[in-house]
Tab-separated table of C-alpha atoms and ligand atoms in Angstrom:
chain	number	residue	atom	x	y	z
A	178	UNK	CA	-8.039	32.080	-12.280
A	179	UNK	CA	-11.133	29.690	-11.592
A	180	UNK	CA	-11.853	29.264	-7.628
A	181	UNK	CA	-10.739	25.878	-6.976
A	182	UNK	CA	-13.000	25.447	-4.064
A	183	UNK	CA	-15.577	23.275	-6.096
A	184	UNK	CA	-14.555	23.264	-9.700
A	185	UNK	CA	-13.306	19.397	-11.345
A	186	UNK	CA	-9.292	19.357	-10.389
A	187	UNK	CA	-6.591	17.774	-13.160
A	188	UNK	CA	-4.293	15.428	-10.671
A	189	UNK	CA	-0.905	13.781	-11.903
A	190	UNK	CA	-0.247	10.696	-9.692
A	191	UNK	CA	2.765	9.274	-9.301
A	192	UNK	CA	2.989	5.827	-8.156
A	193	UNK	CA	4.917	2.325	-8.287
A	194	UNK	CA	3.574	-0.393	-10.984
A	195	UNK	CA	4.382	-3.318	-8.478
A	196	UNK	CA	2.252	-5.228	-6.665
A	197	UNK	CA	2.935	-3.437	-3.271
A	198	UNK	CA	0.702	-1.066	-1.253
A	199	UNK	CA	1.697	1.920	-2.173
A	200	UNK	CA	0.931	1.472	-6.128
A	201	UNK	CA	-2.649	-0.032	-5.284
A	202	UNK	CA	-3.493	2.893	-2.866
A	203	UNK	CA	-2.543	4.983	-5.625
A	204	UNK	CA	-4.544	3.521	-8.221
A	205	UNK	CA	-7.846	3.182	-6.359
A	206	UNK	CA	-7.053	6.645	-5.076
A	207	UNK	CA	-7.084	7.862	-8.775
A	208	UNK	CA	-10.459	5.702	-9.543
A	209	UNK	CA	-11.899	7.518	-6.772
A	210	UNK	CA	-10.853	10.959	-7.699
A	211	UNK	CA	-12.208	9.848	-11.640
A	212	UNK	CA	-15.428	9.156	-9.931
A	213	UNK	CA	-16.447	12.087	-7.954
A	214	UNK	CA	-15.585	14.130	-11.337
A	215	UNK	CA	-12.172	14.773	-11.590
A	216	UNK	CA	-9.397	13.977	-14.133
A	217	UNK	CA	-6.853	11.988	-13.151
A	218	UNK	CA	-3.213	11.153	-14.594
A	219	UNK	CA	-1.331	8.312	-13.747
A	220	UNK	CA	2.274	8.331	-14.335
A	221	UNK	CA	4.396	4.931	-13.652
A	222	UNK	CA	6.826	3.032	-15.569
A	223	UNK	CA	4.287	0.355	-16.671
A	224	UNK	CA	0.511	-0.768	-15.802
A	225	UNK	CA	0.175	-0.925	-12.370
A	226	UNK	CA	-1.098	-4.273	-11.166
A	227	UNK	CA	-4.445	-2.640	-10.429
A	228	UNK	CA	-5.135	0.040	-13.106
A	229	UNK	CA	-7.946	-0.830	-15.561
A	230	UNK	CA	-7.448	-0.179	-18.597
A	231	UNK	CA	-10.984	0.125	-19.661
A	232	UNK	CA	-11.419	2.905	-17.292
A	233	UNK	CA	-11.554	5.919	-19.323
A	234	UNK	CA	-11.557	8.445	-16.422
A	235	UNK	CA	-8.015	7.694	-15.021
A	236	UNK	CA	-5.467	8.424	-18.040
A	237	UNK	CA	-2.263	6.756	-17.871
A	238	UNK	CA	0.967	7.214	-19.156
A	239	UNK	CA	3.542	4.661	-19.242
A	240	UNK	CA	7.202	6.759	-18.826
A	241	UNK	CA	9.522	4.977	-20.803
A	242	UNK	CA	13.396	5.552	-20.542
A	243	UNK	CA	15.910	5.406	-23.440
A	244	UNK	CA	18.965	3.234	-22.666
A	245	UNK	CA	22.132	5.165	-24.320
A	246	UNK	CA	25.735	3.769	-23.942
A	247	UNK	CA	26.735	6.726	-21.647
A	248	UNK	CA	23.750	5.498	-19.164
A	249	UNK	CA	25.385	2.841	-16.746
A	250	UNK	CA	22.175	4.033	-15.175
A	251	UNK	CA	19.078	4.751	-17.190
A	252	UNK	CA	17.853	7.771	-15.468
A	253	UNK	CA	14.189	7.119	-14.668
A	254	UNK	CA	13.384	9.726	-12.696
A	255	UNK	CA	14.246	12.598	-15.338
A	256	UNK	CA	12.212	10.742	-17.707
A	257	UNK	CA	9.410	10.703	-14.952
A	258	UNK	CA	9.993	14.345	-14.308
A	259	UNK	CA	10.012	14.879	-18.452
A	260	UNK	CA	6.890	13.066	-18.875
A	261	UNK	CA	4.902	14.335	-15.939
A	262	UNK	CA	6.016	18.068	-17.181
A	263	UNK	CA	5.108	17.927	-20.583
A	264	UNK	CA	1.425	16.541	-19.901
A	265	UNK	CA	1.160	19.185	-17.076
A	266	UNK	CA	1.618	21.812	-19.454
A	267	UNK	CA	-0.534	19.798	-22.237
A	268	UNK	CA	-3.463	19.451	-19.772
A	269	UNK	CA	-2.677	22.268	-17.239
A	270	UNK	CA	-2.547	19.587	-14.006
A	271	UNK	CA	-3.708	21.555	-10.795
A	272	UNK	CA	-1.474	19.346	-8.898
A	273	UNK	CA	0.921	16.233	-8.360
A	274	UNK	CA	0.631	13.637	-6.078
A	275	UNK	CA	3.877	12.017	-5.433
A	276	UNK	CA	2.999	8.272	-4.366
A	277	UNK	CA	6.385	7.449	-2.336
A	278	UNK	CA	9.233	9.643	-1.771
A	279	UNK	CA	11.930	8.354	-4.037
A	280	UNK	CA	11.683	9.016	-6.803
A	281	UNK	CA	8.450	10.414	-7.060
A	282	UNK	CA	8.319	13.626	-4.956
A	283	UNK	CA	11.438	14.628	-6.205
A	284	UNK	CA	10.240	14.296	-9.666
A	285	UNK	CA	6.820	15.828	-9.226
A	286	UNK	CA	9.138	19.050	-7.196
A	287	UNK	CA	11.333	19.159	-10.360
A	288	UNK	CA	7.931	19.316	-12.202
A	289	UNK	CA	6.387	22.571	-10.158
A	290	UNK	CA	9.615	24.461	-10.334
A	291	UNK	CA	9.853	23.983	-14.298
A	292	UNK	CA	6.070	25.038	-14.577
A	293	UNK	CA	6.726	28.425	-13.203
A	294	UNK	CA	5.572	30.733	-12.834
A	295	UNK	CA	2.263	28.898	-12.802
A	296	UNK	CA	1.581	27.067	-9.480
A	297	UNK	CA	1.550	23.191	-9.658
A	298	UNK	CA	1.752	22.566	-5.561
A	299	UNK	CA	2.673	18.928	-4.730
A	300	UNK	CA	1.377	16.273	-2.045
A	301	UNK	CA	3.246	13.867	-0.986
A	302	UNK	CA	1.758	10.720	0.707
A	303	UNK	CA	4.570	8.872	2.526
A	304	UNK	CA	3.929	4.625	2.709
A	305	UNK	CA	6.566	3.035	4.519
A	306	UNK	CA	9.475	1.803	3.277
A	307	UNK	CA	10.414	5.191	1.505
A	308	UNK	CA	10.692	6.242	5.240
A	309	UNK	CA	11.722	3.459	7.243
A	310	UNK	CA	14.449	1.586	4.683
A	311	UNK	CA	15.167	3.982	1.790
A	312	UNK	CA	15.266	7.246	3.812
A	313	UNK	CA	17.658	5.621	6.650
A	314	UNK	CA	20.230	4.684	3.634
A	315	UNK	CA	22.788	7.420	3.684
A	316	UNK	CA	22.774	7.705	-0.207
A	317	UNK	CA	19.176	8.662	-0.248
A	318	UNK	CA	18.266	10.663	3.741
A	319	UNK	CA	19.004	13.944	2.227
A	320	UNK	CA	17.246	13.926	-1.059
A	321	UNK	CA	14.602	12.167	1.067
A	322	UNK	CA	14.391	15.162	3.371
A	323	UNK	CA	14.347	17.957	0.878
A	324	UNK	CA	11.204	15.958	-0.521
A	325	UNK	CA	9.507	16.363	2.700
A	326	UNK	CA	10.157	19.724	3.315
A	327	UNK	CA	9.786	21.200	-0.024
A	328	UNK	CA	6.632	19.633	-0.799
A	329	UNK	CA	3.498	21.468	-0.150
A	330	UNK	CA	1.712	18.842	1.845
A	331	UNK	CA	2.780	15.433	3.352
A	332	UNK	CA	0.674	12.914	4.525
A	333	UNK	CA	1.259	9.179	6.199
A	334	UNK	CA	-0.864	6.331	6.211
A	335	UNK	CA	-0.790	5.716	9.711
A	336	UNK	CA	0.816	7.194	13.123
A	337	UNK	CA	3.200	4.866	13.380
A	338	UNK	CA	4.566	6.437	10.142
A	339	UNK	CA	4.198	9.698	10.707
A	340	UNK	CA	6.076	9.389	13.859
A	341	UNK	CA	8.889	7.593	12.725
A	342	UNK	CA	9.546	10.209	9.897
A	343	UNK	CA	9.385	12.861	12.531
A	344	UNK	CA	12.180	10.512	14.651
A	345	UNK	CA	14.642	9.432	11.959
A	346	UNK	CA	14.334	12.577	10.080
A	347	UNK	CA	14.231	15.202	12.739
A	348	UNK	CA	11.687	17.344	11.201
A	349	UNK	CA	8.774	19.225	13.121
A	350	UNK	CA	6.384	20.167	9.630
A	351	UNK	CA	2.948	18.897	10.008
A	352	UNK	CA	2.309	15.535	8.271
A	353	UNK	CA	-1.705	14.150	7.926
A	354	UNK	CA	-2.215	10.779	9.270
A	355	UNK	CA	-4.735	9.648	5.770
A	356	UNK	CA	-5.208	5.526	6.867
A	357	UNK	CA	-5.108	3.428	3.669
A	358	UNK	CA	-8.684	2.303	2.771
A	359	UNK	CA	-10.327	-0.681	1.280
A	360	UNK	CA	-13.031	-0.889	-1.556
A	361	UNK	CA	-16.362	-2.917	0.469
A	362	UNK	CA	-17.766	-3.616	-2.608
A	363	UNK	CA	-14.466	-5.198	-4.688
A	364	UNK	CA	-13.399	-7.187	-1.235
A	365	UNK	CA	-16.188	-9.068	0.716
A	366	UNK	CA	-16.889	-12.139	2.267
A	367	UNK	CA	-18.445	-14.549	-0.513
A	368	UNK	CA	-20.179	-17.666	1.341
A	369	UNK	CA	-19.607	-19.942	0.158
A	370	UNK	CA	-16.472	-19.418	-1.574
A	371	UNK	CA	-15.655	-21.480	-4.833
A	372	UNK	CA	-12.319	-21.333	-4.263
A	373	UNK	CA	-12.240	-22.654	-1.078
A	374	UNK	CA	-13.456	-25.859	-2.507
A	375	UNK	CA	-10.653	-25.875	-4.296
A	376	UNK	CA	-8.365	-25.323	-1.621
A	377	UNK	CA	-9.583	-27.222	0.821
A	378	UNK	CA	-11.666	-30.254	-0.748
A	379	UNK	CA	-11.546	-32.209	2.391
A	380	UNK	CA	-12.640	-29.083	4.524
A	381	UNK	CA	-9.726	-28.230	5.801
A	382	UNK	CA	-8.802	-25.293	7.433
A	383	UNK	CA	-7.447	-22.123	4.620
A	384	UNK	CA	-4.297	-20.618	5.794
A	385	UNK	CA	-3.548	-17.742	3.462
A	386	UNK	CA	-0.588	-15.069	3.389
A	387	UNK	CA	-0.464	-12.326	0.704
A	388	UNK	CA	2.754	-10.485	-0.124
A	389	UNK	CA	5.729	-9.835	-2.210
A	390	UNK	CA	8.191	-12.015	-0.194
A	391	UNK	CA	9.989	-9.555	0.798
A	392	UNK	CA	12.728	-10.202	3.864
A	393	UNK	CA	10.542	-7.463	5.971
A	394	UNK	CA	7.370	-9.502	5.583
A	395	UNK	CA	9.473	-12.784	7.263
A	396	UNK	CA	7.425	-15.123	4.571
A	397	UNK	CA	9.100	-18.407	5.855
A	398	UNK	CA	7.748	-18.125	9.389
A	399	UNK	CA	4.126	-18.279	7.510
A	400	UNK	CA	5.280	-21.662	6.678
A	401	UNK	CA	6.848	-22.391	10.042
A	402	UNK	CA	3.272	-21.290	11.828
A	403	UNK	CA	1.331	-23.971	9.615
A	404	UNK	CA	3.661	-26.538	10.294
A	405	UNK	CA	2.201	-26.360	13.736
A	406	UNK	CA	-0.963	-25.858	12.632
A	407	UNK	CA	-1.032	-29.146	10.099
A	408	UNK	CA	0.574	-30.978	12.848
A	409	UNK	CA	-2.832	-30.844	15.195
A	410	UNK	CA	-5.264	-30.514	12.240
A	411	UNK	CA	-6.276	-30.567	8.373
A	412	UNK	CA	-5.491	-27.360	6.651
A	413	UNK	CA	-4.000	-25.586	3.888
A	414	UNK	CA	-2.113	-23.135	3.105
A	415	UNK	CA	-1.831	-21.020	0.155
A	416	UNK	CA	0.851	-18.412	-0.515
A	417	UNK	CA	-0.228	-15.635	-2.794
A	418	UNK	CA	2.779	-13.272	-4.476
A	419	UNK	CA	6.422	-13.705	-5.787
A	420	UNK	CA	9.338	-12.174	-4.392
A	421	UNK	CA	12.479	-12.782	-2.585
A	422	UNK	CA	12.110	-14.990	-0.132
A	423	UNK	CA	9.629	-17.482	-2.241
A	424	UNK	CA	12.545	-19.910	-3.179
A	425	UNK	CA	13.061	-20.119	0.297
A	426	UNK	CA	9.055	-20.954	1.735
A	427	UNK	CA	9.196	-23.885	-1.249
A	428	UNK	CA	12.351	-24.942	0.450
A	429	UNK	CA	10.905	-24.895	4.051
A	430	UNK	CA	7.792	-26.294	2.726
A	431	UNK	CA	9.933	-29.165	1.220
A	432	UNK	CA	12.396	-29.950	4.196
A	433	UNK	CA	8.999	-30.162	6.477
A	434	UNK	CA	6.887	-32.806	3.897
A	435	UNK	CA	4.457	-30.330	3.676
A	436	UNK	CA	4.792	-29.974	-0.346
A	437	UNK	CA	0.859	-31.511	-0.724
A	438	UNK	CA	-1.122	-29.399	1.830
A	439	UNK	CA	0.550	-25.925	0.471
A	440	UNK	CA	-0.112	-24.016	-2.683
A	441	UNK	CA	2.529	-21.506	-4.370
A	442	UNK	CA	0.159	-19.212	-6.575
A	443	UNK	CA	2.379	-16.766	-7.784
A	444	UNK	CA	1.285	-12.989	-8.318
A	445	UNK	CA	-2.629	-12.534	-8.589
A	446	UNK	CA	-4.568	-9.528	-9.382
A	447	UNK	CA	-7.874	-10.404	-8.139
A	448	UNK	CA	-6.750	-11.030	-4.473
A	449	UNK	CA	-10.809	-10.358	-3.760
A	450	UNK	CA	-11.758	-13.436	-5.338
A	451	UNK	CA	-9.105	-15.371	-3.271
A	452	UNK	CA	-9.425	-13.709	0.286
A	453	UNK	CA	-13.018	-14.646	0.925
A	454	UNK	CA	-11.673	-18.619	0.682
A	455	UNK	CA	-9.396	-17.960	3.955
A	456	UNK	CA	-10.449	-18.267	7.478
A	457	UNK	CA	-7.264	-17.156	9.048
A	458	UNK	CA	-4.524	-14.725	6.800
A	459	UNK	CA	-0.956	-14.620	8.337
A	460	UNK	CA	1.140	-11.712	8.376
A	461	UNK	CA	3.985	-11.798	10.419
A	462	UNK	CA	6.018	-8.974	8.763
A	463	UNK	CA	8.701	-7.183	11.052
A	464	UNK	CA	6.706	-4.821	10.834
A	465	UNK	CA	4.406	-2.867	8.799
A	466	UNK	CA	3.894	1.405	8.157
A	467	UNK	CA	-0.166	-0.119	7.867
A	468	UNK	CA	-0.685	-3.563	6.648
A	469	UNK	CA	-2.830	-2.847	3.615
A	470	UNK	CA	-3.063	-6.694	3.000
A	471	UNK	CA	-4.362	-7.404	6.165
A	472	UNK	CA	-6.969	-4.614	5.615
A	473	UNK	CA	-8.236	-5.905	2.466
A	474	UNK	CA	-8.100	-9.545	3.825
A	475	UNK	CA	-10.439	-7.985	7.317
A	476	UNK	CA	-13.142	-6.848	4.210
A	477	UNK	CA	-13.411	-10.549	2.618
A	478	UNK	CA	-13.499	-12.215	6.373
A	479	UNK	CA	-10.505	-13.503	6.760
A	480	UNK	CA	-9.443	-12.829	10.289
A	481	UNK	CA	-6.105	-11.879	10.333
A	482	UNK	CA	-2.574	-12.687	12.820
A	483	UNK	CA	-0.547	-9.929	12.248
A	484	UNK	CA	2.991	-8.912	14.448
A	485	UNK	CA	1.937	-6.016	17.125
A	486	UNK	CA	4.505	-4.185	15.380
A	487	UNK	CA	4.591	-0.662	13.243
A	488	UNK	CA	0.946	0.589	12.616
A	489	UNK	CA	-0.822	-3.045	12.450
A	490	UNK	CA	-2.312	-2.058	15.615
A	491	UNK	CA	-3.823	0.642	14.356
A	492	UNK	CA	-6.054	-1.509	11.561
A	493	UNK	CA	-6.356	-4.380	14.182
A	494	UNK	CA	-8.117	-4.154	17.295
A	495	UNK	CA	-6.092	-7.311	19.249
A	496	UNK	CA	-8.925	-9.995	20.244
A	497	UNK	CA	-11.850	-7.994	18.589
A	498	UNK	CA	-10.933	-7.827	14.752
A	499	UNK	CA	-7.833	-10.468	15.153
A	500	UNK	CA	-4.649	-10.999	16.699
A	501	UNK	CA	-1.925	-9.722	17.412
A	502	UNK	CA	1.292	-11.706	18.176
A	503	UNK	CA	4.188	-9.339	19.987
A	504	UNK	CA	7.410	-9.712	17.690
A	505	UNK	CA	9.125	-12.262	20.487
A	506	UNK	CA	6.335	-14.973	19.868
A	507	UNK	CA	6.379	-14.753	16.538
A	508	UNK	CA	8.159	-18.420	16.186
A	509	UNK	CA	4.964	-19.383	18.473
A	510	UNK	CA	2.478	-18.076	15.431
A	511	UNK	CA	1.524	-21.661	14.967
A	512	UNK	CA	-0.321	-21.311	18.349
A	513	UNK	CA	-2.321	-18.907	17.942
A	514	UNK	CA	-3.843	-19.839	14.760
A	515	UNK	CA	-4.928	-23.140	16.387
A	516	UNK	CA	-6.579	-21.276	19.225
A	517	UNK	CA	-8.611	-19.481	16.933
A	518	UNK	CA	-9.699	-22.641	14.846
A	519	UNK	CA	-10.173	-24.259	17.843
A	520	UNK	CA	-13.022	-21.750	18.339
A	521	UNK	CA	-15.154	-21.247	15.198
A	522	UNK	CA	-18.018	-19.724	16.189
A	523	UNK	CA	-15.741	-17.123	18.089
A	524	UNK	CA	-13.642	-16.880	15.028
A	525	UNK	CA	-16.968	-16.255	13.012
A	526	UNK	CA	-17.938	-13.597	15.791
A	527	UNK	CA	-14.117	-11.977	14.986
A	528	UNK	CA	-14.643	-12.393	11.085
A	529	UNK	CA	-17.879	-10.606	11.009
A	530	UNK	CA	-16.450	-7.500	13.401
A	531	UNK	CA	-13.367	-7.383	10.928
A	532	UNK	CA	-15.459	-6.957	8.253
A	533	UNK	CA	-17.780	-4.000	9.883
A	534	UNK	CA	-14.679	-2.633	11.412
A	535	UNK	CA	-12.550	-2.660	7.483
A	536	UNK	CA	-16.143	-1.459	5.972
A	537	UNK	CA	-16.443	1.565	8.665
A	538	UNK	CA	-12.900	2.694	10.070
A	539	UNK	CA	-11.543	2.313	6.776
A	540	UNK	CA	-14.273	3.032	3.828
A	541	UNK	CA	-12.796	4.248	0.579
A	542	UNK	CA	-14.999	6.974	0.277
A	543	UNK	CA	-14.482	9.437	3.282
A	544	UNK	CA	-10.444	8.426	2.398
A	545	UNK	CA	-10.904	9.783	-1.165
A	546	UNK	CA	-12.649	12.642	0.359
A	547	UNK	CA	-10.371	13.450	2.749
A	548	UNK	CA	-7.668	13.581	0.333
A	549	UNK	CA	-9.451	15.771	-1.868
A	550	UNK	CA	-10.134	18.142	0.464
A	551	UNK	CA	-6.698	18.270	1.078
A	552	UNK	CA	-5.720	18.904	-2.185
A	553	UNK	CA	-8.696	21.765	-2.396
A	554	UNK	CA	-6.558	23.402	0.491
A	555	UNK	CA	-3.310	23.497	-0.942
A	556	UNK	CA	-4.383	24.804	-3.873
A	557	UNK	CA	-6.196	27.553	-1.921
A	558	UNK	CA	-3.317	28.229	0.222
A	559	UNK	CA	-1.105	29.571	-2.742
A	560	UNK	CA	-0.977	32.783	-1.875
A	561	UNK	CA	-0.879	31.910	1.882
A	562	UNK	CA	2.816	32.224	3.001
A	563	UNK	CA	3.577	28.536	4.818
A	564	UNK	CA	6.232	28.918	7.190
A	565	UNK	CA	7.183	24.889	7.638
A	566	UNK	CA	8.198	24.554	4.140
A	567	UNK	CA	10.748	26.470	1.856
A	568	UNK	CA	8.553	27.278	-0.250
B	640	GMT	O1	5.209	-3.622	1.937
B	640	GMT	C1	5.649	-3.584	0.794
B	640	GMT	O2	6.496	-4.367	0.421
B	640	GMT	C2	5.156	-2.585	-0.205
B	640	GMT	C3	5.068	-1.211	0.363
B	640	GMT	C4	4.887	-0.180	-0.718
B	640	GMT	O3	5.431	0.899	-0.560
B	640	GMT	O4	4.203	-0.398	-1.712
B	640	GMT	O5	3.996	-1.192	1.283
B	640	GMT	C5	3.961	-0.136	2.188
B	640	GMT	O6	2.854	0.674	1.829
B	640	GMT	C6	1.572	0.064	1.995
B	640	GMT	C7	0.505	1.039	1.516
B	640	GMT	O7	0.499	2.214	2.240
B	640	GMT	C8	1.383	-0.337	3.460
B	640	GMT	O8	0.130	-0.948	3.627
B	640	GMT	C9	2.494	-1.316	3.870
B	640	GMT	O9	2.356	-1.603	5.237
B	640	GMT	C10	3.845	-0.675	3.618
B	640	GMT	N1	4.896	-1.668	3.858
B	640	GMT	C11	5.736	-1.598	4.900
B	640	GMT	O10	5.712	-0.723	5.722
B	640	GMT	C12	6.711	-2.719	5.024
């Protein structure tokens, strides 16, 4: 067998299509790889919201499940684990990387024990809700737990994470801390912004929160803090994504006569030509495993007000690179933002160290490095018994 110390690697990644965190890590993650050399396949159920499908280097493969009368439940996952086995054997993948516990990892271990005897080791990178919402549901902590201790390598994207799976799943295996990462070059500040003409023609202050609307990001109290913002001075606020709780901001937004100073945009892929137009970015989330929007909204100079909650403190440095409001003054949000407006060449001072600090602490490269050179020691710790897993 070829030393897999230096040679180009073949790596299946499994991710999410939606416009969440842990499908965009995955996808950059896979340009990355493509770009220092090595082949990359992407398996999801459709295009994920950042793949390119120009990009010849990053091959994807769109898993598509029959519906049959005897499915009440199309089952995705074998499909996944059908698909991801049949190109592994096609291609000869080194290895899987399972983007997200559920389903993934337990598709991409389904994969390595069909492959034998050939070794296809699998990495799992954990992102947050797999952990902290699906895990804790008592129809999925088991499967969740055989995923993390049958798979070769786990890693987190933050602390935070890493302890909480340790706490609500009891185990003692190592897990990496690998810290999400933002491209420096894709998201940047662009002075002046176009769009913030558009936004705020008047030269208002730009309010902006980015998310799926999901309950854990607590989307309405976005609204609530610009109420008290609009009531002391001109802003806007726009409101990037779709999910849940979006029926429920337009109703807010209604009830509070606010319908002509905020803008509903819907989904957007290019959330780098939109970020630069902010000056403040809300994200008042109960909490976050990392805050990957806030990270990418630090790189275009946004300065963001995030809940000291969950590993947000670990991508914000409170007072230096934003703020950070403790989870009881979170109906108070409002406040804060007008304290930093009130002070812009402070808030310029803060913009400018979010930047360096998103640009630095968390540069793609040494991420996509780091996860290679993970990957390098898996596969060169084959024959190396490993006494935390079963394996
Ligand atoms: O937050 C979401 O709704 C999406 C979710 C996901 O799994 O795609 O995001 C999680 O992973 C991101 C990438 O690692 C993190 O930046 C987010 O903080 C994390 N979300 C939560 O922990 C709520």
């Amino acid at each position: 067998m070829t030393d897999a110390s230096e040679r180009p690697l073949s790596v299946g990644i499994l991710c999410y299509p939606t416009f969440g965190g842990s499908g965009v890590v995955a996808v950059e993650l896979a340009q990355g790889l493509a770009q220092r050399g090595h082949t990359v396949h992407l398996f999801s159920y459709a295009p994920p919201a950042r793949h390119d499908p120009f990009d010849e280097r990053v091959h994807l493969h769109e898993v598509a499940v029959s519906s049959y009368p005897l499915f009440r439940y199309p089952p995705y996952d074998l499909a996944l684990t059908s698909r991801v086995a049949e190109v592994a054997e096609d291609v000869g993948l080194d290895l899987i990387h399972a983007h997200y516990a559920i389903p993934h990892a337990m598709a991409a271990l389904a994969v390595k024990d069909m492959l034998r005897p050939r070794r296809v080791p699998v990495v799992t990178t954990l992102h947050g809700t797999d952990i902290t919402v699906v895990g804790q549901d008592p129809s999925y902590t088991r499967v969740t737990r055989y995923a993390l201790a049958r798979s070769d390598r786990v890693t987190c994207v933050s602390e935070y994470l890493a302890e909480e799976t340790r706490r609500v799943f009891g185990i003692d295996r190592k897990l990496d801390i690998v810290p999400n990462f933002v491209d420096g070059e894709r998201f940047h500040p662009i002075r002046p912004s176009p769009l913030r003409g558009c936004f705020a023609r008047g030269g208002e202050s730009v309010l902006m929160h980015v998310s799926n609307f999901r309950p854990v990001k607590q989307t309405p109290l976005v609204v609530d803090a610009f109420a008290q913002v609009a009531a002391e001075r001109p802003a806007t606020l726009v409101l990037v994504g779709d999910g849940p709780d979006r029926a429920a901001c337009e109703a807010r937004v209604q009830t509070l006569g606010l319908r002509s100073h905020v803008r509903f945009l819907g989904a957007q892929s290019d959330v780098e030509n939109l970020l630069p137009a902010a000056d403040l970015f809300l994200l008042p989330s109960r909490y976050e495993s990392f805050g990957l929007a806030a990270l990418e909204a630090m790189a275009c100079g946004a300065v963001p007000l995030a809940t000291k909650a969950g590993g947000l403190p670990e991508v914000i440095e409170d007072g230096v690179t934003g703020r950070l409001v403790p989870p009881e003054d979170l109906p108070d949000m409002g406040r804060y933002a007008l304290d930093l407006l009130a002070e812009p060449e402070q808030l310029a001072v803060m913009a400018a160290a979010a930047r360096s600090a998103a640009v630095t602490r968390f540069a793609r490269e040494p991420v996509v490095a780091r996860y290679e050179a993970i990957y390098r020691d898996v596969l060169a710790s084959g024959s190396r018994p490993r006494p935390e897993t079963a394996d």
